[in-house]
Short mmCIF file of C-alpha atoms and ligand atoms in Angstrom, two decimals:
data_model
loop_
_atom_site.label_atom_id
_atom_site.label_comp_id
_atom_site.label_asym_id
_atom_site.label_seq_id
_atom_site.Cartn_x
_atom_site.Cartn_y
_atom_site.Cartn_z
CA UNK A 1 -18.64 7.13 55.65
CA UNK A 2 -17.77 10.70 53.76
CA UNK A 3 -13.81 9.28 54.30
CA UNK A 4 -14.49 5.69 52.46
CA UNK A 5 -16.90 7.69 49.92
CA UNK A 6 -14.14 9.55 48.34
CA UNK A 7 -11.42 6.95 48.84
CA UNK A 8 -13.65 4.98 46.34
CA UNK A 9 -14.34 7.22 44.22
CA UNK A 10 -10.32 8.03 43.67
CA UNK A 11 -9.15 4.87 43.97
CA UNK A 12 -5.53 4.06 44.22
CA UNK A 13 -5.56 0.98 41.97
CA UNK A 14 -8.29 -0.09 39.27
CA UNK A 15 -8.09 -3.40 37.63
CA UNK A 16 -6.85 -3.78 33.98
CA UNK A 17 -10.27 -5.61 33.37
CA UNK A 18 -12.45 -2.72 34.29
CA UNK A 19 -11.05 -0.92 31.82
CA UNK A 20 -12.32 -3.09 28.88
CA UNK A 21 -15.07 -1.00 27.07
CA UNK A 22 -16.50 -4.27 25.18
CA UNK A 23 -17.67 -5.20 27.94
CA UNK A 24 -20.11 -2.20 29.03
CA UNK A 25 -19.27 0.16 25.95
CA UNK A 26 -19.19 2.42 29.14
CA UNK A 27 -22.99 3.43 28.71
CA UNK A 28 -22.47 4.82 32.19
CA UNK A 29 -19.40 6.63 31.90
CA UNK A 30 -20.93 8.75 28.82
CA UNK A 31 -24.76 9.42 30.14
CA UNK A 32 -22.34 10.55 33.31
CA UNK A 33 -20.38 13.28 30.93
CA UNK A 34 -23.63 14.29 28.79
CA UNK A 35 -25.21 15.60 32.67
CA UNK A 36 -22.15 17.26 33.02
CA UNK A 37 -22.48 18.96 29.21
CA UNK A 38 -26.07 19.71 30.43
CA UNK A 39 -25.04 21.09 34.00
CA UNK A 40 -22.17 23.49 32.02
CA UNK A 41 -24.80 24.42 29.99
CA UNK A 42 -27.70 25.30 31.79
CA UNK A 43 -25.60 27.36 34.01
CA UNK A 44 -24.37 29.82 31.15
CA UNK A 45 -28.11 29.50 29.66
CA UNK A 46 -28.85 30.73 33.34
CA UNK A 47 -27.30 34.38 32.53
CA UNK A 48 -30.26 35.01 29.91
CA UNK A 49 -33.24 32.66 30.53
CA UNK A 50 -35.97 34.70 32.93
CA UNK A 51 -38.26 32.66 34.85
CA UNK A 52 -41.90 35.02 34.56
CA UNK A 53 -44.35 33.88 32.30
CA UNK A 54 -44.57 37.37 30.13
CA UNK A 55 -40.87 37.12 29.91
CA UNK A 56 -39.64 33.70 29.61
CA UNK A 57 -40.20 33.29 25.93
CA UNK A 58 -38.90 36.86 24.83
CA UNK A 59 -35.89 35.98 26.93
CA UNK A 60 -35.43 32.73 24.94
CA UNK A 61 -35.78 34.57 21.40
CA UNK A 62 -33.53 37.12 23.17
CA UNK A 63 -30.93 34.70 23.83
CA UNK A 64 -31.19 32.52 19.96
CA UNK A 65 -31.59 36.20 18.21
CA UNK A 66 -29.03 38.20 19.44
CA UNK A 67 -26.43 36.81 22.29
CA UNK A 68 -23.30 35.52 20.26
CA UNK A 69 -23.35 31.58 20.47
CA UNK A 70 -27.09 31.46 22.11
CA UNK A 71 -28.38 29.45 19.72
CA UNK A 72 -25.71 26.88 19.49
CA UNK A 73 -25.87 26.72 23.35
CA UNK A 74 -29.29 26.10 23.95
CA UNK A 75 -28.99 23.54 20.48
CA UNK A 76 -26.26 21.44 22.85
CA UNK A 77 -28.55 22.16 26.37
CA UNK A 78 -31.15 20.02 24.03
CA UNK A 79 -28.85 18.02 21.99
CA UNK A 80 -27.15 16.77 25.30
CA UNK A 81 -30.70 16.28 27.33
CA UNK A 82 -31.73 13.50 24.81
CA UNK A 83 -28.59 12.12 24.26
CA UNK A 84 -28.77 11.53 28.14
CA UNK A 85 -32.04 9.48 28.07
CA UNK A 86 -30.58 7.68 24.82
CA UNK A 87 -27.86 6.32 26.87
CA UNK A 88 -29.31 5.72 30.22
CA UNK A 89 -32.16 3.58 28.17
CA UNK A 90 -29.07 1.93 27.14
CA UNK A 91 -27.13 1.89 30.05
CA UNK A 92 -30.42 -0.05 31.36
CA UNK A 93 -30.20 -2.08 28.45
CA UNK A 94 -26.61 -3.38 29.11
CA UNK A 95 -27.12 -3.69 32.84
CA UNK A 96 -30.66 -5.96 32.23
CA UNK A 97 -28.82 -8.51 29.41
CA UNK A 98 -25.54 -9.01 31.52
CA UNK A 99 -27.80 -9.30 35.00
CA UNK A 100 -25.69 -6.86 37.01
CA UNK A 101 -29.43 -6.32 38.59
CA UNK A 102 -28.59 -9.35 40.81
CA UNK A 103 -27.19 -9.92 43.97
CA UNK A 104 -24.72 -7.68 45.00
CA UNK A 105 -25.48 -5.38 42.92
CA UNK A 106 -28.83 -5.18 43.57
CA UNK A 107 -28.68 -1.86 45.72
CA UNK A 108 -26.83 0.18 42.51
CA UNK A 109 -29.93 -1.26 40.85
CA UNK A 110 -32.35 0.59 43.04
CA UNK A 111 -30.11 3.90 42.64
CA UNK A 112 -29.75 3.65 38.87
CA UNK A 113 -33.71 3.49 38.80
CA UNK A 114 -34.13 6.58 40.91
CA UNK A 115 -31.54 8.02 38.54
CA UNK A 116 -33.50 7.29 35.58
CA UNK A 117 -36.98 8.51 37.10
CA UNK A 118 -34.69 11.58 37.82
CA UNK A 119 -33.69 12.24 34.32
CA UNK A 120 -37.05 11.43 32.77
CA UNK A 121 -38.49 13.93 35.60
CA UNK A 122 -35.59 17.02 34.74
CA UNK A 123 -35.89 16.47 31.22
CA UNK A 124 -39.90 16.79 31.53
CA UNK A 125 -39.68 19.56 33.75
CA UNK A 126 -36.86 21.70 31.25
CA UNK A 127 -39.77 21.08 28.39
CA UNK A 128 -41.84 24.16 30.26
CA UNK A 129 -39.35 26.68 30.75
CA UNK A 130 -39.81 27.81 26.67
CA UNK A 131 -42.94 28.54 27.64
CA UNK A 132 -43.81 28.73 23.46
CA UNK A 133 -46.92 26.38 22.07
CA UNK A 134 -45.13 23.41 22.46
CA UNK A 135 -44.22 23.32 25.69
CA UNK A 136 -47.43 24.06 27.44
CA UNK A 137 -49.10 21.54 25.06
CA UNK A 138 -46.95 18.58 26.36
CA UNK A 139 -46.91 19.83 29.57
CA UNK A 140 -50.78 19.94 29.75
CA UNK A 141 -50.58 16.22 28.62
CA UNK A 142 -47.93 15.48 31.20
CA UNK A 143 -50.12 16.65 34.03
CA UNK A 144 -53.19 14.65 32.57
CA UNK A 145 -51.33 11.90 32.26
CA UNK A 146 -50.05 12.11 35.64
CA UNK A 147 -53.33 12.81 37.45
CA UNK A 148 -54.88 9.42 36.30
CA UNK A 149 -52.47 7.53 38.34
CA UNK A 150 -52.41 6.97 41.98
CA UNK A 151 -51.73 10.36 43.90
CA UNK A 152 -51.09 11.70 40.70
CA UNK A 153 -53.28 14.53 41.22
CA UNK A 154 -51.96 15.27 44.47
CA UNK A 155 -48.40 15.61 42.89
CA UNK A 156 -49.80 17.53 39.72
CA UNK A 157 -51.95 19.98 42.73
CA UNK A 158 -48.01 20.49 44.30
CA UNK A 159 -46.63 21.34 40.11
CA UNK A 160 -49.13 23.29 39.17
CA UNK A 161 -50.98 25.08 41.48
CA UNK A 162 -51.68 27.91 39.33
CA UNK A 163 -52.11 26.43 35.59
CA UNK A 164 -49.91 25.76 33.18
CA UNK A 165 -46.89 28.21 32.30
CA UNK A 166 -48.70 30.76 35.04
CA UNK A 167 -46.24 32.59 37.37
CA UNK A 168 -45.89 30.00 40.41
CA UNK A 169 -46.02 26.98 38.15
CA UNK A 170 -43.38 28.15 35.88
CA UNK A 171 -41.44 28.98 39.07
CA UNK A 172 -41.70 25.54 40.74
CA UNK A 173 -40.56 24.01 37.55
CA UNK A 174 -37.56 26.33 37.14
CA UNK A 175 -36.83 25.61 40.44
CA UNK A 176 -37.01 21.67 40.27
CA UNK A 177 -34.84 21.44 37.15
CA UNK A 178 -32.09 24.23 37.88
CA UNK A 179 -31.33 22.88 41.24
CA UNK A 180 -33.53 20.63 42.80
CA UNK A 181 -33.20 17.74 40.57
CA UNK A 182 -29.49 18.23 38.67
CA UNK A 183 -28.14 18.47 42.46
CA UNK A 184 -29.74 15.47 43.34
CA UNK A 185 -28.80 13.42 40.23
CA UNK A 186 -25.14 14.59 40.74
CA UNK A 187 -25.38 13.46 44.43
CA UNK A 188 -27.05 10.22 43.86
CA UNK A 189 -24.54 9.63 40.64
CA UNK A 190 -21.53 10.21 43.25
CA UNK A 191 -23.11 7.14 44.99
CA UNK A 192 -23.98 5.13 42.33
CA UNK A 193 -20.00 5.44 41.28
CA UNK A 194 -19.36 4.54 44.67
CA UNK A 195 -21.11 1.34 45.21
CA UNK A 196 -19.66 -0.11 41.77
CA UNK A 197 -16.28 0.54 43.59
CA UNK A 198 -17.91 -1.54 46.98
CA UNK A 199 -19.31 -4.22 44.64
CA UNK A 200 -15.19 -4.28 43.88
CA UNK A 201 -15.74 -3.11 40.07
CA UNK A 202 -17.64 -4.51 37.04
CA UNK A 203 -15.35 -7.68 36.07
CA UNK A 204 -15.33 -10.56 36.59
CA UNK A 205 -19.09 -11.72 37.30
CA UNK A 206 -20.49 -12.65 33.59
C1 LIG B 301 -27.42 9.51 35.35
C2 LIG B 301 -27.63 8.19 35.39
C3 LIG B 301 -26.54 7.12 35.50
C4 LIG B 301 -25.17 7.25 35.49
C5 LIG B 301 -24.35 8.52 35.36
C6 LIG B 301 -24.64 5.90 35.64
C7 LIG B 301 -23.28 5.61 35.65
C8 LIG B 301 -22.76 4.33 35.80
C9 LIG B 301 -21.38 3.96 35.59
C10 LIG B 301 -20.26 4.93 35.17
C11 LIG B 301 -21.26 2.63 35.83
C12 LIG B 301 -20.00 1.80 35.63
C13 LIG B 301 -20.16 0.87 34.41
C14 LIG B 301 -20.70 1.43 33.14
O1 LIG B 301 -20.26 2.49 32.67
O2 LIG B 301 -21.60 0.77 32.57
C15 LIG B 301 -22.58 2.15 36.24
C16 LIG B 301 -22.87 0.85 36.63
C17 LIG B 301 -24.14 0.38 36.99
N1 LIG B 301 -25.33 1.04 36.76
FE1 LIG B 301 -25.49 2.98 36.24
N2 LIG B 301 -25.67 5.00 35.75
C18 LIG B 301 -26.85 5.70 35.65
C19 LIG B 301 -28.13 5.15 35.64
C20 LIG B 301 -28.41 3.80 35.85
C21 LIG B 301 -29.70 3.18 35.65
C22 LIG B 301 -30.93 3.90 35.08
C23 LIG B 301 -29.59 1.86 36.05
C24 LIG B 301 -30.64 0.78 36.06
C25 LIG B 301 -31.89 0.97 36.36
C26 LIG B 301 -28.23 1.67 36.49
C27 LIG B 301 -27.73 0.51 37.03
C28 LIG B 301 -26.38 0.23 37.18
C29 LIG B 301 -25.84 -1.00 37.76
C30 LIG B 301 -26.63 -2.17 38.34
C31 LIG B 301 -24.43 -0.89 37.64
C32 LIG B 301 -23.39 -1.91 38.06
C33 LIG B 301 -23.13 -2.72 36.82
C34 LIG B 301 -22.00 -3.67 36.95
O3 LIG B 301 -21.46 -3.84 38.03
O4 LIG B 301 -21.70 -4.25 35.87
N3 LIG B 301 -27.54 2.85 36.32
N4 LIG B 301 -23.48 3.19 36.16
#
């Protein structure tokens, strides 16, 4: 399985066709490169941002304030985060109008959906870590919003045991959205690649 997995993900021959960008203005291709601006990114912001609620904030105004570049790389972290959700609505978009839902593509389907309740989950959970008025505002309406639904307030029990922006909140959202969640969005992208390779490319099918 890990053999065929990277065979088709270097393949030895791809078909002129594929190539044409017309045809999927390759949606996928450039939500795939902004989580790669945001993973390059988030690591460096990683040298300065402190995860502690009476230090998180300083740490930010730290990093914008005095750190050469700081503020321009937490301005692409952000830029890049909703440029990622632009395209994957997109991506959706394109995927919905030209029915590449349908059978056999049906299983990418099901991955591209976890991928997008991925990226709407790491993009809510990065909205914390500022840990300034705005963030624990939308957070607090995240969590209400979530503890209407159906085992919602089981989940939001798990995310915030402690309150909003205390110490072991804070700490399971840092943790979810440096690792957690960008690991598993890279793993589950490898396989999304993958199965458009099984599914013998995009073209023809329309
Ligand atoms: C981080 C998230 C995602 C990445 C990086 C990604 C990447 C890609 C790439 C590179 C392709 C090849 C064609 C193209 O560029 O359009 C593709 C195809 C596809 N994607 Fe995604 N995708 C993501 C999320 C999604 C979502 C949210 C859905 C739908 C719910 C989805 C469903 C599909 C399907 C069904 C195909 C096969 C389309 C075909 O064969 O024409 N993907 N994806």
């Amino acid at each position: 399985m890990l053999k065929e997995l990277v065979k088709h993900l270097f393949p030895r021959l791809v078909r002129e066709g594929d190539l044409r960008t017309t045809y999927t203005f390759c949606l996928g291709g450039l939500a795939f490169t902004s989580l790669l601006v945001l993973t390059v990114t988030g690591l460096l912001l990683l040298f300065y941002y402190s995860p502690a609620p009476q230090t998180a904030h300083a740490s930010i105004q730290f990093l914008e304030a005095s750190v050469w570049g700081g503020a321009y790389l937490r301005s692409l972290h952000r830029l890049s985060s909703h440029a990622l959700l632009v395209l994957l609505a997109l991506h959706t978009l394109r995927v919905v109008l030209t029915g590449a839902y349908r059978h056999p593509r049906q299983m990418n389907w099901i991955i591209g959906f976890a991928l997008l309740g991925l990226g709407l989950f790491e993009a809510y959970t990065g909205y914390l870590l500022p840990m300034d008025q705005l963030a624990l505002w939308a957070t607090q309406t995240g969590m209400e919003l979530l503890a209407i639904l159906p085992g919602g307030s089981l989940l939001r029990a798990f995310l915030v045991p402690d309150g909003i922006g205390r110490g072991l909140s804070l700490l399971r959202f840092y943790a979810l959205h440096i690792a957690i969640l960008p690991l598993s969005m890279l793993a589950l992208s490898f396989l999304h690649f993958y199965r458009v390779r099984k599914n013998k490319g995009l073209l023809p099918y329309l």
